[in-house]
Amino acid sequence: MAGPSLQTKKRLLFILVVFTIGVFVLIGKLAYLQIVQSDELQKMAFEQQNTSRTISPRRGTIYDRNGKELAISASVDTISVRPGEIKSSGKNLELIAQKLAELLEMDKEAVYKKITKDSSYEILKRKVEKETGDAIRKWVQEEKIKGINIDEDTKRYYPGRNLAAHIIGFTGADNQGLENGIEIVMEKYLKGVPGKILSEVDARQREIPFNTEKRIEAQDGLNVILTIDETIQYIVQRELEKAIEDNKVMKGAVGIVMDPRNGDILALVSKPDFDLNDPYAAPPGYEPEAWVGNTTEGVDILRKTVWRNRAVVDTYEPGSTFKAITTSAALEENIITPETMVNDYPVEIGGWTMRCWRASPHGVETFRQAVYNSCNPVFIKLAQELGIDKFYGYMRAFGFYEKTGIDLLGEQTGIIHQKPTEVDMAAASFGQRFTITPIQLITAYTAIANDGKLMKPRLVKELTDSEGNIVKKFEPEVIRTVISKETAQTVREILEGVVSEGTGKNAYVKGYRVAGKTGTSQTTEQGVYTASFCSFAPADNPSICVLVALFDPKGESHMGGAIAAPVAGKIIEDTLSYLGVERRYSEQDKEMMVEEVFVPDVRNKTINEAVKSLKEFGLEYKVEGESNGENVVVEQTPKPDASVPKKSIVVLYTYKPEEEKMVTVPSVLNMTVSEATDILKKAGLNIRVSGTGRAYKQSVAPGEEVVAGKVIEVEFRELDNIE
């Protein structure tokens, strides 16, 4: 029998080769799928067979230094749907869309598109209040509707609204930190780690019967403890708002309180500001109805106005507040002593004649007095003796060439001469022709207040977990030693004299030794000034530094000594009192103090008895009606237990008046304390005095009618020799 033909053998061989190649291709493909694509295919299979929903972690709380909540996460819900399961439930999709739209306050058509979409998972609405979430949960259970999820979520809430707005910052829709505050700076600590809820589904994305959800819990974020003190922050905010209104400040203001011993920022206020719970609201000057809101245009406007943190972003010429730095350098280099005789005669430099700010020079005086009087030519001569290299070397040492490193984004540095001339240095010696930021200036003052050690501003103290355990500490940091302890003490003593005797008198506080320097600088715009005052207290052992800067005041004065110093003085007084710093009254304080007393109840007593009782309290009297000493007092003004200054007048009525006696309030503006007291007493009114100098403001406008005996509060200010 003949064997296979050659042709047949060739065909069999071809088939064998093709089959072999096919087997190897299949083996190769299988190996590729099993080895190379294994992880990816497993992931795809898992995603096809499971659906997941995110559990948002609770964002860490932001606290002030005393544990008061500044930013918290309130519980809300996220409403999501599984379209495949809803469609296969047999329920009326139109009715489901209608009910969800009503409960969520959404458009019905938008909801319908979501629940009928060809996808496994769709979010309907985030940040839904718990009441709404509970209502949807109840409806879903009653109607036995599948495919609608109500999951826990969190929403950021700020109890203080605009308090510390520029420090805290705010969050976006996904709870992520935005803009330049602590919310974004500390994002990696605050945000936490999201969790998941896993469910098994079939090919149509329907939950498998008897499926058990798997839950991977979220990890909450860490809490951030700030150095800010909520109470001090409120004090600064309150006083700045009052100063802006009183002085018609057009371009905002800055107030900073810092502990020079460790660099802690106790308060930082930038005006204008905004409500952290509604950061995209229309800023001042824009109609809410026409406001563009959270758009590119709107955000750009907000960044230039209310979101702008002027304390770290804006630069300005510091004016005479910088003279404390020139003073420090000159004393450190032994160029001068406090008692060295100097003069403030005009100085000729590079074709320029530089004079004292006052029209008539102060003449020959000690250097101490020159600082009190803020005489520009004296500081020019000091800078000339220091020379360009040393003068600008001290500017660098005090930190004006670099950022402070404060824990806020967007910090700027000013513009300082890179190749300065003699004219540049002369102007710089008294704070002109260069710019710095407010945070740079107050940081420089910490070196004077802290025995020569320049401190880095600190905003964050520590991080804690949900149990209150400290996870991370941020320690105080000394940047460098700038001047000696002896020089710092001498400068503090001189700057205390600026407040007690010089241009800073309006920052004077009874019982607290305040040191500081006034500043008034003109901007590049005609008629636009910056009024400022930088200070520390108590002068002999400083626990706080305070800076106040008012940009473009249009009121009666634009001088730092007239309008910024009293604001700083009030902040210092209230802050030190709050911190429990004991007052130490000097003889000058005691002479100026007027003791407050409580008015005794003299009703139903005879006039003789009432007068005797009033005199025991140091009060005077005036009788309305029959003044016979045996007549009985029926009514009195001020009422019992009212707090009034000693020597105040109490009006005694020997009859029951249908209406209390009214008197017209006279004007006491620009009067001395004694003149104002006499005028008000003659009108049958009492006075409560604050400040020194001449009457600057009275609590009740002239011409208004008030009850006889009312206490009129009058603020006095020094308006002469004020820069």
Short mmCIF file of C-alpha atoms in Angstrom, two decimals, residues 132-591:
data_model
loop_
_atom_site.label_atom_id
_atom_site.label_comp_id
_atom_site.label_asym_id
_atom_site.label_seq_id
_atom_site.Cartn_x
_atom_site.Cartn_y
_atom_site.Cartn_z
CA THR A 132 -32.77 67.21 54.48
CA GLY A 133 -30.69 64.01 54.49
CA ASP A 134 -32.91 62.53 57.18
CA ALA A 135 -36.03 63.44 55.19
CA ILE A 136 -34.68 61.65 52.09
CA ARG A 137 -33.64 58.64 54.17
CA LYS A 138 -37.16 58.38 55.65
CA TRP A 139 -38.80 58.69 52.21
CA VAL A 140 -36.50 56.04 50.67
CA GLN A 141 -37.32 53.59 53.49
CA GLU A 142 -41.08 54.21 53.32
CA GLU A 143 -41.23 53.85 49.52
CA LYS A 144 -38.64 51.03 49.50
CA ILE A 145 -36.63 52.72 46.76
CA LYS A 146 -33.25 51.22 45.99
CA GLY A 147 -30.26 52.95 44.44
CA ILE A 148 -30.31 56.19 46.49
CA ASN A 149 -27.45 56.70 48.96
CA ILE A 150 -27.33 59.16 51.85
CA ASP A 151 -23.72 59.25 53.09
CA GLU A 152 -22.14 61.25 55.90
CA ASP A 153 -20.09 64.26 54.90
CA THR A 154 -18.73 67.39 56.60
CA LYS A 155 -19.08 71.10 55.93
CA ARG A 156 -16.66 73.76 57.15
CA TYR A 157 -18.13 76.34 59.51
CA TYR A 158 -16.51 79.41 61.06
CA PRO A 159 -18.14 80.52 64.35
CA GLY A 160 -16.42 83.94 64.32
CA ARG A 161 -17.56 84.75 60.76
CA ASN A 162 -15.01 87.46 59.81
CA LEU A 163 -12.87 87.09 62.93
CA ALA A 164 -9.28 86.27 61.88
CA ALA A 165 -10.49 85.79 58.29
CA HIS A 166 -7.10 86.42 56.68
CA ILE A 167 -5.33 84.10 59.10
CA ILE A 168 -7.74 81.16 58.83
CA GLY A 169 -8.64 81.23 55.13
CA PHE A 170 -11.49 79.05 53.87
CA THR A 171 -12.26 75.79 52.06
CA GLY A 172 -13.80 74.87 48.73
CA ALA A 173 -16.59 72.49 47.76
CA ASP A 174 -14.38 69.45 48.32
CA ASN A 175 -13.24 70.65 51.76
CA GLN A 176 -9.83 71.58 50.42
CA GLY A 177 -8.05 74.72 51.70
CA LEU A 178 -8.13 77.76 49.42
CA GLU A 179 -6.34 81.11 49.16
CA ASN A 180 -3.59 82.10 51.60
CA GLY A 181 -4.67 81.19 55.13
CA ILE A 182 -3.99 78.34 57.53
CA GLU A 183 -6.63 76.18 55.79
CA ILE A 184 -4.32 75.80 52.78
CA VAL A 185 -0.96 76.19 54.55
CA MET A 186 -1.76 73.27 56.87
CA GLU A 187 -3.82 71.35 54.29
CA LYS A 188 -1.77 68.14 54.52
CA TYR A 189 -2.42 67.93 58.26
CA LEU A 190 -6.04 69.11 58.30
CA LYS A 191 -7.53 67.13 55.40
CA GLY A 192 -7.37 63.55 56.72
CA VAL A 193 -7.69 60.40 54.55
CA PRO A 194 -11.01 59.55 52.80
CA GLY A 195 -12.72 56.22 53.46
CA LYS A 196 -14.93 54.05 51.20
CA ILE A 197 -18.15 52.05 51.25
CA LEU A 198 -17.88 49.04 48.87
CA SER A 199 -20.91 47.15 47.45
CA GLU A 200 -21.02 44.12 45.09
CA VAL A 201 -23.07 44.67 41.90
CA ASP A 202 -24.02 42.69 38.80
CA ALA A 203 -23.34 43.61 35.16
CA ARG A 204 -26.23 46.10 35.23
CA GLN A 205 -24.78 47.80 38.29
CA ARG A 206 -27.51 46.49 40.59
CA GLU A 207 -26.66 45.46 44.13
CA ILE A 208 -26.41 41.66 44.46
CA PRO A 209 -29.04 40.25 46.85
CA PHE A 210 -27.80 39.59 50.38
CA ASN A 211 -24.74 41.74 49.62
CA THR A 212 -22.92 43.02 52.69
CA GLU A 213 -21.33 46.47 52.35
CA LYS A 214 -17.66 46.71 53.20
CA ARG A 215 -16.66 49.87 54.97
CA ILE A 216 -13.14 51.36 55.04
CA GLU A 217 -13.29 54.06 57.68
CA ALA A 218 -11.97 57.56 56.96
CA GLN A 219 -9.04 58.91 59.00
CA ASP A 220 -9.87 62.32 60.50
CA GLY A 221 -7.49 65.21 59.98
CA LEU A 222 -5.28 66.64 62.71
CA ASN A 223 -6.29 69.72 64.71
CA VAL A 224 -4.25 72.91 64.39
CA ILE A 225 -3.62 75.04 67.49
CA LEU A 226 -2.79 78.64 66.58
CA THR A 227 -0.92 81.26 68.58
CA ILE A 228 -3.84 83.64 67.99
CA ASP A 229 -5.89 84.67 71.02
CA GLU A 230 -9.54 85.07 70.04
CA THR A 231 -10.15 87.81 72.61
CA ILE A 232 -7.12 89.89 71.57
CA GLN A 233 -8.06 89.37 67.91
CA TYR A 234 -11.50 90.78 68.72
CA ILE A 235 -10.00 93.76 70.57
CA VAL A 236 -7.82 94.69 67.59
CA GLN A 237 -10.67 94.19 65.12
CA ARG A 238 -13.01 96.35 67.18
CA GLU A 239 -10.53 99.21 67.54
CA LEU A 240 -9.56 99.15 63.85
CA GLU A 241 -13.19 99.26 62.76
CA LYS A 242 -13.76 102.26 65.03
CA ALA A 243 -10.61 104.00 63.75
CA ILE A 244 -11.60 103.45 60.11
CA GLU A 245 -14.99 105.05 60.73
CA ASP A 246 -13.70 107.91 62.89
CA ASN A 247 -10.88 108.87 60.53
CA LYS A 248 -12.56 108.11 57.20
CA VAL A 249 -9.86 105.61 56.25
CA MET A 250 -10.23 104.84 52.54
CA LYS A 251 -7.70 102.09 51.74
CA GLY A 252 -7.87 99.76 54.70
CA ALA A 253 -5.94 99.23 57.90
CA VAL A 254 -3.70 96.74 59.67
CA GLY A 255 -3.37 95.86 63.33
CA ILE A 256 -0.91 93.27 64.70
CA VAL A 257 -0.19 92.13 68.25
CA MET A 258 2.91 89.98 68.72
CA ASP A 259 4.67 88.50 71.75
CA PRO A 260 8.31 89.58 71.29
CA ARG A 261 9.60 86.89 73.65
CA ASN A 262 8.66 84.00 71.37
CA GLY A 263 7.39 85.55 68.14
CA ASP A 264 3.78 84.44 68.75
CA ILE A 265 1.21 86.36 66.70
CA LEU A 266 -1.57 87.05 69.22
CA ALA A 267 -3.72 88.97 66.75
CA LEU A 268 -3.49 89.97 63.10
CA VAL A 269 -6.24 92.03 61.50
CA SER A 270 -6.40 93.31 57.94
CA LYS A 271 -9.26 95.55 56.86
CA PRO A 272 -11.43 95.27 54.86
CA ASP A 273 -12.19 91.62 55.55
CA PHE A 274 -14.94 89.11 54.74
CA ASP A 275 -17.28 86.49 56.20
CA LEU A 276 -15.54 83.12 56.08
CA ASN A 277 -18.92 81.40 55.83
CA ASP A 278 -19.69 83.38 52.66
CA PRO A 279 -16.30 84.26 51.13
CA TYR A 280 -17.64 84.91 47.63
CA ALA A 281 -20.15 87.57 48.74
CA ALA A 282 -20.05 90.99 47.13
CA PRO A 283 -17.31 93.18 48.64
CA PRO A 284 -18.03 96.79 49.74
CA GLY A 285 -18.87 99.01 46.80
CA TYR A 286 -20.47 96.25 44.69
CA GLU A 287 -24.22 95.71 44.40
CA PRO A 288 -25.13 92.20 45.66
CA GLU A 289 -27.80 91.82 42.97
CA ALA A 290 -25.31 92.42 40.16
CA TRP A 291 -22.35 90.70 41.82
CA VAL A 292 -20.50 88.18 39.64
CA GLY A 293 -19.78 85.84 42.57
CA ASN A 294 -17.58 82.76 42.21
CA THR A 295 -16.33 83.51 38.70
CA THR A 296 -12.88 84.35 37.37
CA GLU A 297 -13.82 88.03 37.34
CA GLY A 298 -15.32 87.89 40.82
CA VAL A 299 -12.38 86.04 42.36
CA ASP A 300 -9.96 88.54 40.82
CA ILE A 301 -11.88 91.43 42.42
CA LEU A 302 -12.06 89.64 45.78
CA ARG A 303 -8.31 88.97 45.76
CA LYS A 304 -7.64 92.66 45.23
CA THR A 305 -10.05 93.80 47.92
CA VAL A 306 -11.40 91.85 50.89
CA TRP A 307 -9.26 88.70 50.52
CA ARG A 308 -6.08 90.78 50.43
CA ASN A 309 -4.07 90.40 53.63
CA ARG A 310 -2.47 93.83 53.89
CA ALA A 311 -0.34 92.78 56.84
CA VAL A 312 1.82 90.46 54.73
CA VAL A 313 1.08 91.44 51.12
CA ASP A 314 0.98 95.25 51.04
CA THR A 315 4.13 97.33 51.27
CA TYR A 316 4.39 100.93 52.41
CA GLU A 317 6.95 103.52 53.50
CA PRO A 318 7.25 103.14 57.28
CA GLY A 319 8.01 106.80 57.91
CA SER A 320 9.28 107.75 61.35
CA THR A 321 8.49 104.36 62.90
CA PHE A 322 11.76 103.34 61.21
CA LYS A 323 13.71 105.85 63.33
CA ALA A 324 13.80 103.23 66.09
CA ILE A 325 16.00 101.15 63.77
CA THR A 326 18.35 104.05 62.95
CA THR A 327 18.53 104.81 66.68
CA SER A 328 19.41 101.20 67.48
CA ALA A 329 22.20 101.12 64.88
CA ALA A 330 23.74 104.42 66.04
CA LEU A 331 23.70 103.43 69.71
CA GLU A 332 25.09 99.95 68.95
CA GLU A 333 27.97 101.51 66.99
CA ASN A 334 28.65 104.01 69.83
CA ILE A 335 28.14 106.93 67.48
CA ILE A 336 25.87 108.67 69.96
CA THR A 337 24.45 108.51 73.48
CA PRO A 338 21.02 109.57 74.69
CA GLU A 339 22.46 112.75 76.21
CA THR A 340 24.65 113.81 73.27
CA MET A 341 23.76 117.34 72.16
CA VAL A 342 22.48 117.54 68.57
CA ASN A 343 20.55 119.99 66.39
CA ASP A 344 17.90 119.60 63.73
CA TYR A 345 19.08 122.30 61.35
CA PRO A 346 18.43 121.54 57.63
CA VAL A 347 20.88 119.21 55.85
CA GLU A 348 22.06 119.72 52.23
CA ILE A 349 22.63 116.47 50.29
CA GLY A 350 22.94 116.02 46.54
CA GLY A 351 21.16 119.27 45.80
CA TRP A 352 18.33 118.47 48.22
CA THR A 353 17.57 120.39 51.42
CA MET A 354 16.15 118.07 54.07
CA ARG A 355 14.36 119.68 57.01
CA CYS A 356 12.53 118.69 60.17
CA TRP A 357 8.86 117.80 59.68
CA ARG A 358 7.92 120.76 61.87
CA ALA A 359 7.82 124.19 60.23
CA SER A 360 10.06 125.72 62.92
CA PRO A 361 13.09 123.55 63.88
CA HIS A 362 13.45 122.29 67.43
CA GLY A 363 17.01 123.65 67.52
CA VAL A 364 19.71 122.35 69.88
CA GLU A 365 18.58 119.41 72.02
CA THR A 366 19.77 116.11 73.41
CA PHE A 367 19.56 113.07 71.15
CA ARG A 368 16.89 111.70 73.49
CA GLN A 369 14.79 114.81 72.86
CA ALA A 370 15.45 114.56 69.12
CA VAL A 371 13.85 111.10 69.14
CA TYR A 372 10.95 112.41 71.23
CA ASN A 373 10.46 115.21 68.69
CA SER A 374 11.18 112.96 65.67
CA CYS A 375 13.64 115.42 64.09
CA ASN A 376 14.57 114.18 60.58
CA PRO A 377 17.95 115.99 60.17
CA VAL A 378 19.32 114.33 63.31
CA PHE A 379 18.73 110.87 61.84
CA ILE A 380 20.24 111.89 58.50
CA LYS A 381 23.45 112.88 60.27
CA LEU A 382 23.49 109.58 62.19
CA ALA A 383 23.17 107.64 58.94
CA GLN A 384 26.03 109.64 57.42
CA GLU A 385 28.26 108.74 60.36
CA LEU A 386 27.29 105.08 60.05
CA GLY A 387 28.05 105.10 56.33
CA ILE A 388 26.15 103.28 53.57
CA ASP A 389 27.57 99.81 54.25
CA LYS A 390 26.83 99.79 57.98
CA PHE A 391 23.47 101.54 57.68
CA TYR A 392 22.12 99.09 55.12
CA GLY A 393 23.85 96.25 56.95
CA TYR A 394 21.61 96.97 59.94
CA MET A 395 18.57 97.11 57.67
CA ARG A 396 19.49 93.63 56.48
CA ALA A 397 20.14 92.41 60.05
CA PHE A 398 16.71 93.65 61.18
CA GLY A 399 15.16 91.53 58.40
CA PHE A 400 13.99 94.14 55.89
CA TYR A 401 15.63 92.42 52.90
CA GLU A 402 13.88 89.09 53.43
CA LYS A 403 10.51 87.58 54.16
CA THR A 404 9.75 86.93 57.81
CA GLY A 405 8.66 83.34 57.09
CA ILE A 406 5.23 83.74 58.69
CA ASP A 407 2.97 80.72 58.06
CA LEU A 408 0.84 82.46 55.43
CA LEU A 409 1.09 82.29 51.65
CA GLY A 410 1.71 85.34 49.48
CA GLU A 411 4.11 87.17 51.81
CA GLN A 412 5.93 89.95 49.98
CA THR A 413 9.13 91.87 50.60
CA GLY A 414 9.43 95.58 50.08
CA ILE A 415 11.58 97.54 47.68
CA ILE A 416 14.90 98.58 49.20
CA HIS A 417 17.78 100.27 47.42
CA GLN A 418 20.16 97.77 45.86
CA LYS A 419 22.82 100.39 45.01
CA PRO A 420 21.97 103.19 47.44
CA THR A 421 23.30 106.72 47.16
CA GLU A 422 23.87 109.25 49.95
CA VAL A 423 20.48 110.80 49.13
CA ASP A 424 18.79 107.37 49.32
CA MET A 425 20.36 106.70 52.71
CA ALA A 426 19.45 110.15 54.02
CA ALA A 427 15.77 109.60 53.19
CA ALA A 428 15.86 106.00 54.45
CA SER A 429 17.21 107.13 57.83
CA PHE A 430 13.78 108.54 58.66
CA GLY A 431 11.74 105.88 56.84
CA GLN A 432 11.28 107.26 53.32
CA ARG A 433 12.18 106.14 49.78
CA PHE A 434 11.84 102.41 50.49
CA THR A 435 8.96 100.10 51.32
CA ILE A 436 8.39 97.21 53.73
CA THR A 437 5.44 95.13 54.92
CA PRO A 438 3.71 95.65 58.29
CA ILE A 439 4.78 92.16 59.43
CA GLN A 440 8.43 93.01 58.67
CA LEU A 441 8.27 96.16 60.80
CA ILE A 442 6.70 94.61 63.90
CA THR A 443 9.10 91.66 63.60
CA ALA A 444 12.02 94.11 63.60
CA TYR A 445 10.64 95.72 66.76
CA THR A 446 10.76 92.33 68.50
CA ALA A 447 14.57 92.64 68.48
CA ILE A 448 14.35 95.90 70.44
CA ALA A 449 11.74 94.51 72.82
CA ASN A 450 13.51 91.15 73.27
CA ASP A 451 17.01 92.27 74.28
CA GLY A 452 18.32 92.26 70.72
CA LYS A 453 17.00 88.87 69.56
CA LEU A 454 15.00 88.97 66.32
CA MET A 455 12.16 86.41 66.44
CA LYS A 456 10.47 84.59 63.58
CA PRO A 457 6.70 85.21 63.61
CA ARG A 458 4.87 82.08 64.78
CA LEU A 459 1.22 81.38 63.92
CA VAL A 460 0.99 77.63 64.61
CA LYS A 461 1.82 76.25 68.06
CA GLU A 462 1.08 72.55 67.63
CA LEU A 463 -0.93 69.78 66.01
CA THR A 464 -3.18 67.42 67.99
CA ASP A 465 -5.20 64.31 67.15
CA SER A 466 -8.86 63.65 67.90
CA GLU A 467 -7.94 62.54 71.41
CA GLY A 468 -6.11 65.77 72.15
CA ASN A 469 -2.65 64.21 72.02
CA ILE A 470 0.10 66.49 70.72
CA VAL A 471 1.40 65.10 67.43
CA LYS A 472 3.78 67.88 66.43
CA LYS A 473 5.09 71.06 68.06
CA PHE A 474 6.33 74.21 66.34
CA GLU A 475 8.94 75.77 68.59
CA PRO A 476 9.80 79.50 68.77
CA GLU A 477 12.75 80.42 66.55
CA VAL A 478 15.38 83.11 67.06
CA ILE A 479 16.48 84.38 63.66
CA ARG A 480 19.57 86.23 64.88
CA THR A 481 20.86 88.63 67.52
CA VAL A 482 20.82 92.11 65.99
CA ILE A 483 21.87 94.45 68.81
CA SER A 484 23.17 94.01 72.34
CA LYS A 485 20.95 93.70 75.38
CA GLU A 486 22.28 97.04 76.66
CA THR A 487 21.44 98.82 73.40
CA ALA A 488 17.95 97.31 73.35
CA GLN A 489 17.31 98.51 76.91
CA THR A 490 18.47 102.03 76.04
CA VAL A 491 16.26 102.20 72.94
CA ARG A 492 13.26 100.98 74.96
CA GLU A 493 13.85 103.70 77.52
CA ILE A 494 14.05 106.38 74.81
CA LEU A 495 10.92 105.12 73.04
CA GLU A 496 9.05 105.18 76.35
CA GLY A 497 9.84 108.89 76.46
CA VAL A 498 8.32 109.29 72.99
CA VAL A 499 4.99 108.27 74.54
CA SER A 500 5.30 110.10 77.85
CA GLU A 501 6.78 113.32 76.45
CA GLY A 502 7.05 113.23 72.66
CA THR A 503 5.01 112.70 69.50
CA GLY A 504 3.41 109.48 70.83
CA LYS A 505 1.54 111.03 73.79
CA ASN A 506 -1.80 109.80 72.51
CA ALA A 507 -0.72 106.20 73.14
CA TYR A 508 -0.25 106.95 76.84
CA VAL A 509 -2.04 104.47 79.14
CA LYS A 510 -2.44 105.01 82.86
CA GLY A 511 -0.66 102.28 84.82
CA TYR A 512 1.17 100.75 81.85
CA ARG A 513 4.56 101.88 80.59
CA VAL A 514 4.17 102.18 76.82
CA ALA A 515 7.07 102.69 74.37
CA GLY A 516 6.74 103.33 70.68
CA LYS A 517 7.30 105.51 67.65
CA THR A 518 4.86 107.43 65.49
CA GLY A 519 5.01 107.50 61.70
CA THR A 520 3.42 109.54 58.92
CA SER A 521 4.43 108.83 55.33
CA GLN A 522 3.16 110.16 52.02
CA THR A 523 2.60 107.72 49.19
CA THR A 524 3.32 108.31 45.51
CA GLU A 525 -0.27 109.58 45.21
CA GLN A 526 -0.79 113.23 46.06
CA GLY A 527 -2.62 113.69 49.35
CA VAL A 528 -2.56 109.99 50.25
CA TYR A 529 -0.83 109.21 53.57
CA THR A 530 -0.16 106.27 55.83
CA ALA A 531 -0.52 106.96 59.56
CA SER A 532 1.13 104.39 61.80
CA PHE A 533 2.39 103.64 65.29
CA CYS A 534 4.64 100.75 66.32
CA SER A 535 5.06 100.03 70.01
CA PHE A 536 5.59 97.60 72.87
CA ALA A 537 4.58 97.37 76.51
CA PRO A 538 5.35 97.28 79.35
CA ALA A 539 8.43 99.23 78.26
CA ASP A 540 10.77 97.79 80.90
CA ASN A 541 9.74 94.17 80.28
CA PRO A 542 7.73 93.93 77.04
CA SER A 543 5.17 91.16 76.67
CA ILE A 544 3.45 92.55 73.57
CA CYS A 545 4.37 94.50 70.46
CA VAL A 546 1.55 96.40 68.75
CA LEU A 547 1.48 97.90 65.26
CA VAL A 548 -1.37 99.99 63.85
CA ALA A 549 -1.32 101.31 60.26
CA LEU A 550 -4.14 103.33 58.68
CA PHE A 551 -3.96 103.69 54.90
CA ASP A 552 -5.28 106.92 53.36
CA PRO A 553 -7.18 108.59 56.22
CA LYS A 554 -9.38 111.48 55.04
CA GLY A 555 -10.58 112.74 58.41
CA GLU A 556 -9.43 115.75 60.38
CA SER A 557 -5.85 114.48 60.59
CA HIS A 558 -3.55 112.10 58.74
CA MET A 559 -0.75 112.17 61.34
CA GLY A 560 0.29 108.91 62.98
CA GLY A 561 0.61 110.51 66.41
CA ALA A 562 -2.90 111.94 66.19
CA ILE A 563 -4.88 108.98 64.84
CA ALA A 564 -2.81 105.75 64.98
CA ALA A 565 -1.21 106.20 68.42
CA PRO A 566 -4.53 106.39 70.35
CA VAL A 567 -5.75 103.22 68.62
CA ALA A 568 -2.57 101.39 69.61
CA GLY A 569 -2.89 102.75 73.14
CA LYS A 570 -6.41 101.36 73.50
CA ILE A 571 -5.32 97.97 72.12
CA ILE A 572 -2.39 97.90 74.57
CA GLU A 573 -4.58 98.83 77.53
CA ASP A 574 -7.28 96.26 76.84
CA THR A 575 -4.81 93.52 75.90
CA LEU A 576 -2.58 93.91 78.97
CA SER A 577 -5.65 94.12 81.20
CA TYR A 578 -7.04 90.93 79.62
CA LEU A 579 -3.68 89.17 80.05
CA GLY A 580 -3.69 90.08 83.73
CA VAL A 581 -0.65 92.38 83.63
CA GLU A 582 -0.75 94.43 86.81
CA ARG A 583 -0.95 98.20 86.49
CA ARG A 584 1.82 100.19 88.16
CA TYR A 585 0.72 103.77 88.59
CA SER A 586 3.33 106.52 88.40
CA GLU A 587 2.95 109.87 90.15
CA GLN A 588 1.92 111.34 86.80
CA ASP A 589 -0.75 108.63 86.49
CA LYS A 590 -2.09 109.32 89.97
CA GLU A 591 -2.35 113.04 89.26
#
